[in-house]
Short mmCIF file of C-alpha atoms in Angstrom, two decimals:
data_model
loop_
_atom_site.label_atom_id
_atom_site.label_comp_id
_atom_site.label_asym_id
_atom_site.label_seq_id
_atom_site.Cartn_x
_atom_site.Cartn_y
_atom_site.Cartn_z
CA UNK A 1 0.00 0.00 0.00
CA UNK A 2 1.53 3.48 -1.18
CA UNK A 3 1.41 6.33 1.98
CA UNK A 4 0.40 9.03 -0.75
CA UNK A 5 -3.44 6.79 -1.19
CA UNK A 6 -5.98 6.24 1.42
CA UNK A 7 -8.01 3.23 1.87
CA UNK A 8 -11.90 2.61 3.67
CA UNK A 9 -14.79 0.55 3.85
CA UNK A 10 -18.58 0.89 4.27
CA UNK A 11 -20.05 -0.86 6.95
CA UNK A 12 -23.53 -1.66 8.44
CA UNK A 13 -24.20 -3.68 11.78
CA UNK A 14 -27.35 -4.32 13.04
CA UNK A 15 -28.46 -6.33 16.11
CA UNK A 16 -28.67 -4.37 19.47
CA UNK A 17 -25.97 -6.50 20.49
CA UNK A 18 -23.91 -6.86 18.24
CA UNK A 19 -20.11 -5.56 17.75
CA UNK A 20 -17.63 -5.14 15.11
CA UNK A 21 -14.31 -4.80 15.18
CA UNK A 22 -12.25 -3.61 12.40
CA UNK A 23 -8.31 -4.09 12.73
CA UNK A 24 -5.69 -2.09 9.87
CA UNK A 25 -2.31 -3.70 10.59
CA UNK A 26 1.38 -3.38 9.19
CA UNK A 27 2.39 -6.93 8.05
CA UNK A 28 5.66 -5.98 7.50
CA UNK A 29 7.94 -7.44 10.50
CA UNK A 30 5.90 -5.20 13.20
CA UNK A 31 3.15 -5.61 15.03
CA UNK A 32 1.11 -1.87 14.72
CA UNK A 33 -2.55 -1.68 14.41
CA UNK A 34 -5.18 0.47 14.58
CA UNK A 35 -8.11 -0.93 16.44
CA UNK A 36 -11.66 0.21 16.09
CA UNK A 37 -15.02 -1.49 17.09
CA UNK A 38 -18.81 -0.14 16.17
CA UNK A 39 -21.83 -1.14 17.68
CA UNK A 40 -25.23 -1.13 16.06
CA UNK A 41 -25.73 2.03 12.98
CA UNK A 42 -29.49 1.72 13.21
CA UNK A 43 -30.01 0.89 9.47
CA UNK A 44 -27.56 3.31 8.27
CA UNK A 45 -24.24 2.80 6.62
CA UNK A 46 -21.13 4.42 7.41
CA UNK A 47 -17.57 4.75 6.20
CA UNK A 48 -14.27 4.87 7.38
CA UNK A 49 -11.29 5.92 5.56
CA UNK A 50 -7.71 4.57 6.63
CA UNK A 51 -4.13 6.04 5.83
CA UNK A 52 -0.90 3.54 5.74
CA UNK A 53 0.82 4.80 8.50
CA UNK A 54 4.24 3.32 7.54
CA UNK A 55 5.54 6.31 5.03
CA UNK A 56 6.48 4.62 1.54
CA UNK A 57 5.46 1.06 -0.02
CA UNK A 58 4.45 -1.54 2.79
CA UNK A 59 1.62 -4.39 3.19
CA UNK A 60 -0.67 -3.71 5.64
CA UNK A 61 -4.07 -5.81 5.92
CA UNK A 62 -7.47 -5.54 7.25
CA UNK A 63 -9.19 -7.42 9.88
CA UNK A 64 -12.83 -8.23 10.55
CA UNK A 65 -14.39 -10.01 13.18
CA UNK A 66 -17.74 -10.06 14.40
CA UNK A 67 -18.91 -10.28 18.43
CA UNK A 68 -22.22 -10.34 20.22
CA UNK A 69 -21.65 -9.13 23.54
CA UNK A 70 -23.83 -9.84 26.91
CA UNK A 71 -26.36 -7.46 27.18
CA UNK A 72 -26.36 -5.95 30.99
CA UNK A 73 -28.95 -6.61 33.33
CA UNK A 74 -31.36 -3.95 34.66
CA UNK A 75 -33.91 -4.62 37.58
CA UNK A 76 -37.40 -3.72 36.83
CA UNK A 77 -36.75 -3.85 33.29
CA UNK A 78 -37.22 -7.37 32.50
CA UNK A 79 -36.29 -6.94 28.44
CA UNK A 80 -32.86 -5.78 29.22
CA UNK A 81 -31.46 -9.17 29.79
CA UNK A 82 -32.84 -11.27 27.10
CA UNK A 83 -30.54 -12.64 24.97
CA UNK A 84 -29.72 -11.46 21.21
CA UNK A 85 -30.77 -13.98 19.12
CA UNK A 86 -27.95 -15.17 16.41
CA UNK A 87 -30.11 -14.27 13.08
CA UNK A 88 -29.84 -10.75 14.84
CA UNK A 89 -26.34 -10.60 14.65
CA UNK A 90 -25.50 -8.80 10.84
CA UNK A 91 -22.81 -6.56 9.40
CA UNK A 92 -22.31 -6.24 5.94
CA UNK A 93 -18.51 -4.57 5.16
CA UNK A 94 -17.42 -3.18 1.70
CA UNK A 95 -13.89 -2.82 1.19
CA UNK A 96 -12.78 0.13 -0.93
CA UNK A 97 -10.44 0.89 -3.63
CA UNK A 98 -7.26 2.56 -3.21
CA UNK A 99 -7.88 6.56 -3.83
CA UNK A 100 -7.08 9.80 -3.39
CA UNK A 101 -7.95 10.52 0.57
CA UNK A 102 -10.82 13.13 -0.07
CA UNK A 103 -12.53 10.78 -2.95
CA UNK A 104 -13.00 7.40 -0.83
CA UNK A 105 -16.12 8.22 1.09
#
């Protein structure tokens, strides 16, 4: 990946919840990442645009993985504990093209 280009992806998760996390790592002998999770977007899509942070030509890689965490307890509010159900659990991710920072998104 070339330091003068950014790169992104588009990403929806539903599921109340549901969480995912997104990891942009250097493959290149070190172990640097950027780390970033998102929890539900309520129908919308968003993107996210990504600069190599290693100046000059180096391989970096994205991660994906996909979590439902524990939803917390409330008393007197017996809906707060129920359990998400796994055909609740959805992201859809589109990874984009290599471009010009300001033209990605």
């Amino acid at each position: 990946m070339d330091y003068s280009l950014c790169y992104g992806y588009r990403y929806n998760v539903s599921g109340r919840d549901t969480l995912l996390n997104v990891h942009f790592c250097a493959v290149s002998g070190s172990a640097d990442c950027v780390s970033e999770s998102y929890q539900t977007t309520q129908g919308e899509e968003f993107c996210n645009v990504f600069r190599p942070f290693l100046r000059g030509q180096n391989l970096f890689s994205f991660y994906f993985g996909l979590d439902s965490v524990s939803p917390a307890y409330k008393t007197k509010n017996g809906a707060s504990g129920r359990i998400q159900r796994k055909n609740e659990t959805i992201a859809a991710v589109l990874v984009l093209r290599a471009n010009y920072c300001h033209e990605i998104c």
